[in-house]
XYZ file of C-alpha atoms in Angstrom:
394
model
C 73.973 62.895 81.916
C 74.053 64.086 85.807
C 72.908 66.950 84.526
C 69.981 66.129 82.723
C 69.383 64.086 86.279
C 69.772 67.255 88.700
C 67.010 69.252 86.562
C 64.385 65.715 86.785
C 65.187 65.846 90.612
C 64.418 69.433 91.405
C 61.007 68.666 89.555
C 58.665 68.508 92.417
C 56.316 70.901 91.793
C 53.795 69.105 90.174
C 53.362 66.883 92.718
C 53.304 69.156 95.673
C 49.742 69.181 95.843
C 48.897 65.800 94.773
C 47.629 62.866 96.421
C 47.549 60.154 93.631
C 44.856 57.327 93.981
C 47.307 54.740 94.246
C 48.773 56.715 97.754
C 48.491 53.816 100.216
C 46.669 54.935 103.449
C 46.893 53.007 106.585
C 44.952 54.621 109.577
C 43.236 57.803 110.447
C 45.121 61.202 110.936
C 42.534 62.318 113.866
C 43.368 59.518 116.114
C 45.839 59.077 118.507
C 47.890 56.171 116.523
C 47.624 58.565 113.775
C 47.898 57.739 109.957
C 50.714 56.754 107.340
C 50.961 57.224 104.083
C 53.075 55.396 101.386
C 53.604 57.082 97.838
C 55.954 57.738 95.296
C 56.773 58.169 91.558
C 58.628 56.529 88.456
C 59.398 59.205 85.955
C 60.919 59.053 82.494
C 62.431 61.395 80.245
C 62.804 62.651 76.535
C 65.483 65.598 75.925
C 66.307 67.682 72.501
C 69.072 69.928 72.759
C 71.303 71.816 70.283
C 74.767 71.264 72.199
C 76.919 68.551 73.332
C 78.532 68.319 76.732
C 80.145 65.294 78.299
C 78.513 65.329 81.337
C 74.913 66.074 79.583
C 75.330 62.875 77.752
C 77.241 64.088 74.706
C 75.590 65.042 71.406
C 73.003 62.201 72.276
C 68.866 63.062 71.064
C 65.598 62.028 70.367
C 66.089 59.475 73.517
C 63.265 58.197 75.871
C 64.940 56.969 79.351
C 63.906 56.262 82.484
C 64.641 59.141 84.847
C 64.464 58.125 88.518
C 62.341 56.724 90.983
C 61.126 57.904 94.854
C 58.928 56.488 97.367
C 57.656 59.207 100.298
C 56.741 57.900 103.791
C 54.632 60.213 105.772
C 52.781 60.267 109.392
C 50.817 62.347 110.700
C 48.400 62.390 114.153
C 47.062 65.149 115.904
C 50.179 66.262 117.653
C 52.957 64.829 115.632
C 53.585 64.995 111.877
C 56.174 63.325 110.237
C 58.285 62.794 106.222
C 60.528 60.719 104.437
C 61.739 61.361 101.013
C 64.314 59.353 99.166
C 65.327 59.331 95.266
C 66.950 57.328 93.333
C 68.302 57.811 89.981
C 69.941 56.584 87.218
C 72.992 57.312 85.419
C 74.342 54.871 84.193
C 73.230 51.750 86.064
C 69.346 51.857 87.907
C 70.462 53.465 91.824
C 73.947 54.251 90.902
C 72.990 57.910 93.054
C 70.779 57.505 95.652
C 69.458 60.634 98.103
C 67.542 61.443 101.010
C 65.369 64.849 100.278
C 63.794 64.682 103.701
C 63.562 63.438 107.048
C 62.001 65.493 109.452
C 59.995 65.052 112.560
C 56.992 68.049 113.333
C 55.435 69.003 116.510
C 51.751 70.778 115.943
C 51.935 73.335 119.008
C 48.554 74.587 117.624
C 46.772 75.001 113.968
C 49.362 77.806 113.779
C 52.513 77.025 115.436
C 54.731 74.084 114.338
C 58.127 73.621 114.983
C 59.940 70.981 112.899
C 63.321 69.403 113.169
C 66.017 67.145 110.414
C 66.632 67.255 107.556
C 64.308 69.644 105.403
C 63.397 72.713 103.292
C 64.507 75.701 103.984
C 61.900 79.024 103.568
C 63.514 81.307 101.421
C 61.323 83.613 98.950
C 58.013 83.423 98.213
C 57.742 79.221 98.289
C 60.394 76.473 98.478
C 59.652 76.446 95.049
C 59.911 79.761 92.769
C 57.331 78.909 90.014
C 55.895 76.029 87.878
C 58.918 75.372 85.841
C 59.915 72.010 85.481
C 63.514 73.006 85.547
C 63.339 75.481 88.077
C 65.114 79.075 87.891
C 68.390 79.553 87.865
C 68.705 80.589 90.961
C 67.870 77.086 92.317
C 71.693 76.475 91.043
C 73.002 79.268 92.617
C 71.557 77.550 95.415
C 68.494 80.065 97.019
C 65.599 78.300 95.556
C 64.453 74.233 96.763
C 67.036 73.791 99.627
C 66.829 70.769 101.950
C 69.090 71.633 105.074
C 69.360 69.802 108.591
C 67.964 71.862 111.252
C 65.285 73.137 113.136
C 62.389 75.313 111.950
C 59.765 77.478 113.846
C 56.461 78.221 111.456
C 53.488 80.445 112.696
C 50.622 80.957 109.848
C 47.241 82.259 110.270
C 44.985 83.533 107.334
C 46.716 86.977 106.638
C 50.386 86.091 108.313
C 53.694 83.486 107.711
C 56.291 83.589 109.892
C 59.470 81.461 109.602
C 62.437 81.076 111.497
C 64.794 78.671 110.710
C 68.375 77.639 112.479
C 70.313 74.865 110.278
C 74.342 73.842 112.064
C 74.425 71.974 108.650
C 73.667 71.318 105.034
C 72.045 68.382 103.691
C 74.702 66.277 103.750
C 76.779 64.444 101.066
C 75.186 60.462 99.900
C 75.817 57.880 97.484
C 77.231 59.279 94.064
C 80.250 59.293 91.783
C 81.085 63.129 93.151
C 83.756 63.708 95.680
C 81.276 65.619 97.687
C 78.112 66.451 95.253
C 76.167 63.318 96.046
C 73.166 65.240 97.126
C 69.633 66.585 96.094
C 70.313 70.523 97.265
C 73.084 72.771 95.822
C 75.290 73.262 98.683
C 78.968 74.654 98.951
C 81.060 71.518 98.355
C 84.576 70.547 97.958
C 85.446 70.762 94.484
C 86.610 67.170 93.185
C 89.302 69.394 91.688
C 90.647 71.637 94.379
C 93.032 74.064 91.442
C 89.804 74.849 89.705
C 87.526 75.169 92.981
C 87.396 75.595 96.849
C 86.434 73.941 99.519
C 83.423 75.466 101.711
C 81.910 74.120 104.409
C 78.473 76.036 105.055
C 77.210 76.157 109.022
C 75.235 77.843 111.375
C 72.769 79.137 108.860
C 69.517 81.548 110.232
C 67.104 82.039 107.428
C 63.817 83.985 108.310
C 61.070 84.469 106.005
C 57.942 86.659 106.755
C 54.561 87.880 104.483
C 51.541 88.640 104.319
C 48.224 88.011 102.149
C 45.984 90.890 100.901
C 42.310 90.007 99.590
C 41.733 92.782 96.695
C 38.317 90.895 95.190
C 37.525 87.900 96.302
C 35.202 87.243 93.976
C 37.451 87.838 91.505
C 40.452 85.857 93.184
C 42.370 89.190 93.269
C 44.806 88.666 96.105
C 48.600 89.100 96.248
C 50.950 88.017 98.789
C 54.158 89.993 99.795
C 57.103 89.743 101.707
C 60.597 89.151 102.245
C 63.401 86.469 103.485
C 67.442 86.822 104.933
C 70.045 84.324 104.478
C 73.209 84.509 107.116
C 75.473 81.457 107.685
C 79.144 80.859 108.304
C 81.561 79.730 105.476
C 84.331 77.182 106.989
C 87.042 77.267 104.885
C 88.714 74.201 104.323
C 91.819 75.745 102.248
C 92.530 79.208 103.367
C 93.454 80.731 106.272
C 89.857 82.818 107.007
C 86.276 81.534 107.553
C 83.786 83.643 105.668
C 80.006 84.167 105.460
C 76.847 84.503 103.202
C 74.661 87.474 103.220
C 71.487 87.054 100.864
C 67.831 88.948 100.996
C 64.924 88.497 98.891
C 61.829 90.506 98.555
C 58.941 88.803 96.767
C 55.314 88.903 95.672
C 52.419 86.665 94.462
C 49.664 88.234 92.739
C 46.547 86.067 91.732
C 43.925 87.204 89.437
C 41.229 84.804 88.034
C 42.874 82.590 86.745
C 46.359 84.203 86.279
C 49.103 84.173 88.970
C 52.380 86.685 88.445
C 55.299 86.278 91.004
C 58.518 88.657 91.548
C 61.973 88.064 93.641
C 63.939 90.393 93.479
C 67.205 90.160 95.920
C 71.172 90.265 96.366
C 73.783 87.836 97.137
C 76.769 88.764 99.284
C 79.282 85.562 100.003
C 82.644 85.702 101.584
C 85.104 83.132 101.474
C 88.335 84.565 102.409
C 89.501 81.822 99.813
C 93.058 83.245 98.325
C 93.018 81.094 95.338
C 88.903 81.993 94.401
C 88.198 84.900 95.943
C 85.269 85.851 93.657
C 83.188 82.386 93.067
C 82.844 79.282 95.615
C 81.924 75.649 94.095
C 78.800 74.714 94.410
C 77.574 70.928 94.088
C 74.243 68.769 93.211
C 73.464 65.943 91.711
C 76.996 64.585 91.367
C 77.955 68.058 89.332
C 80.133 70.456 91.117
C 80.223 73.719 89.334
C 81.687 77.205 90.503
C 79.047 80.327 90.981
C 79.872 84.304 91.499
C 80.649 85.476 95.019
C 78.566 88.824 94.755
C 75.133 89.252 92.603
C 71.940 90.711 92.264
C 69.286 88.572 91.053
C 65.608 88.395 89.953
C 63.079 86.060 89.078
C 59.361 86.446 87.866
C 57.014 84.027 85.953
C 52.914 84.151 84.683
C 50.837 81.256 84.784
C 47.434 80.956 83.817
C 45.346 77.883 85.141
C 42.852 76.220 82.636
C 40.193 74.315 84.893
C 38.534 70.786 83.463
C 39.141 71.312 80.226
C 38.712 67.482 79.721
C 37.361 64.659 82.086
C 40.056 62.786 84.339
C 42.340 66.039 83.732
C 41.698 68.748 86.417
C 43.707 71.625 85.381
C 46.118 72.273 82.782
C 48.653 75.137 83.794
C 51.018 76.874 80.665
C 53.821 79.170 82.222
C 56.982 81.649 81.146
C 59.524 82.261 83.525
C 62.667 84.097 83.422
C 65.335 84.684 86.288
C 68.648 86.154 85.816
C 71.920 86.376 88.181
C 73.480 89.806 87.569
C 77.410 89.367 88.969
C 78.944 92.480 90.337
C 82.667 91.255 89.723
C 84.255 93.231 86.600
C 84.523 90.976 83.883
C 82.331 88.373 84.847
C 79.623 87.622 82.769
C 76.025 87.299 83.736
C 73.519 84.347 83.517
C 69.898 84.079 82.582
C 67.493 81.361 81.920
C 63.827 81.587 80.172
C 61.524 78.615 80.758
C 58.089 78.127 78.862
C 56.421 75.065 79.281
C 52.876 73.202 80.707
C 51.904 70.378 82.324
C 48.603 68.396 83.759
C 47.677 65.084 84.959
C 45.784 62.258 83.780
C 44.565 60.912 86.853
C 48.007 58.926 87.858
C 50.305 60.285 84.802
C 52.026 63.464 85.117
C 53.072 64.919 82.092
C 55.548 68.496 81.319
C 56.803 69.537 78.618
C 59.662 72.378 78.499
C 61.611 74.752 76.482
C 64.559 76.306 78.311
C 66.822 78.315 76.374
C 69.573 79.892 78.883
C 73.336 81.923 78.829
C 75.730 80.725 81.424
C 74.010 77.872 82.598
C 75.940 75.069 83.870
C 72.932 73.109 83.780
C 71.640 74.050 80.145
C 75.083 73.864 77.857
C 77.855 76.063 80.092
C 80.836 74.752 81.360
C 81.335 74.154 84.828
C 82.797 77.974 85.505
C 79.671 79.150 83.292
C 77.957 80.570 86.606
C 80.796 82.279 87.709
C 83.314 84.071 85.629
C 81.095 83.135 82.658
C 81.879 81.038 79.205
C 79.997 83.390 76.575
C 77.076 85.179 75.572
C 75.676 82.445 72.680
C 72.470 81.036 73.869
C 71.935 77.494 74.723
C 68.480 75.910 73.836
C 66.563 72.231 75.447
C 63.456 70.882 74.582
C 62.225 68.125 77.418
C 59.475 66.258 78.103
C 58.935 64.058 81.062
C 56.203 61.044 82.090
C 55.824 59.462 85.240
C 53.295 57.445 87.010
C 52.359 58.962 90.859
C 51.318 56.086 93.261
């Protein structure tokens, strides 16, 4: 099941933009005092799939659950802005995981320069999030895409220019779970809760800088594209052997919007060093109470096409269809690479959110592959998940 429960956490996106009705307001964000905001979510799940895995709840289908619950607390005034995130979820028993996403504290230098510090997302690619999918790509569980580290983070944006530089001493941090050390929203390098099948990583000191740029083509067409590129350096602490290590990843990205349509592209390369004797090729990484090993040394890509359909009905402001694929291409002979295709839509109906999702994926720990199906590989057979989720946005 903690599966099932790491791809309904990642699922953010739809409500990135959203400010449900119910959102409790108390104050006024121009003032001194400033204003607070109180939301959340309940969301609930229905999943088809044609495997069985233990930890994905066996051969069990056709079931309607509840999924998990989170409640956002958020401040802002003119100088200061402020979030809290926290989820909890259910595997077995209501809040038997619990995690904090966020908690970070922002100081508004200017509408351009902010400089935020805790725990918080990291700006890697061409968003924190990589698409519409409801599942994310599968490079959000190689552990690139939707990462919450604790740090600080400089951002300057004006209309044409982003500018990021972040510097994190640590990872998100391990909270209440089943796991060892995978009781946590972000994949991170964990210790394995088996150490003869996995390492033991601890990631630190991590500077990740992303810069872009927008281009207006038409305006009057929408025709604009955004492009630009991120780095990834951090030190590996290793935990068994005797040699730290490092990570070296890059990512070069665009956004193109046209009309109505919107194409992205990431392409980039991983580079991680362990110095690990007994796994010198793939490190463990954990979310979500599921520790799983990925390939040391890949190239990877990721692309999707959306098309948004405005009004089409009243109370619904936009329904958005999408395909995305991503793939993680390892360089070690004999290791097998993984892909996953998502095609899916979603909309809301005023407070209801509603996605629906068809993944079908090869070596994909989190669609139907083992635990080593990210690193050395299982096989090349195809894995296939039909989901649907509904949840109510206060």
């Amino acid at each position: 099941m903690r599966k099932i429960i790491a791809l309904i956490g990642l699922s953010t996106a739809l409500i990135s933009t959203l400010t449900p009705a119910g959102t409790l307001h108390i104050g006024n964000a121009d003032t001194a005092t400033g204003k607070l905001d109180i939301s959340g979510a309940v969301r609930t799940r229905y999943l088809y799939k044609d495997y069985a895995d233990s930890a994905n709840e066996g051969s069990a289908n056709g079931d309607w659950k509840l999924a998990d619950i989170k409640l956002v607390v958020a401040y802002e005034n003119p100088d200061w802005i402020a979030s809290m995130d926290t989820r909890c979820y259910q595997y077995e028993r209501l809040c038997d995981a619990i995690f904090l996403k966020d908690a970070w504290l922002g100081y508004k230098f200017s509408d351009q320069h902010r400089l935020n510090v805790g725990l918080q997302s990291v700006d890697f690619g061409y968003a924190r999030l990589w698409g519409n999918s409801y599942y994310e790509t599968i490079l959000n569980t190689v552990g690139i895409e939707d990462i919450q580290n604790t740090g600080i983070k400089y951002q300057y944006n004006d209309d044409k220019n982003h500018i990021t530089l972040g510097f994190y001493p640590r990872d998100g941090g391990n909270y209440k779970g089943p796991t060892k050390d995978s009781s946590r929203y972000s994949g991170n390098f964990v210790q394995a809760d088996d150490l003869s099948t996995g390492t033991d990583i601890e990631e630190k000191n991590m500077w990740i800088g992303r810069i872009s740029r927008n281009i207006s083509i038409n305006s009057e067409q929408n025709f604009k594209t955004e492009i630009g590129a991120s780095y990834w350096y951090s030190e590996l602490e290793n935990q068994i052997g005797p040699q730290d290590g490092h990570r070296k990843t890059w990512n070069a990205f665009a956004v193109t919007d046209y009309q109505n349509w919107q194409w992205m592209l990431s392409i980039g390369e991983q580079d991680i060093q362990t110095n690990d004797p007994n796994h010198p090729f793939d490190s463990t990484i954990g979310a979500f109470d599921y520790p799983y090993q990925v390939a040391n040394k890949a190239r990877f890509a990721a692309t999707e096409i959306s098309y948004s359909i405005k009004e089409p009905f009243k109370n619904i402001s936009e329904i958005k269809p999408y395909l995305t694929y991503s793939t993680y291409n390892k360089q070690q002979s004999g290791f097998i690479d993984s892909d996953r295709l998502n095609a899916g839509f979603y909309f809301f109906y005023k407070n209801l959110g509603i996605q629906a999702e068809y993944i079908r994926s090869k070596n994909d720990p989190m669609t139907g592959g083992s635990s080593l199906s990210l690193g050395q590989g299982d096989h090349n057979k195809a894995s296939q998940l039909f989901f649907v989720s509904a949840g109510y946005y206060f």
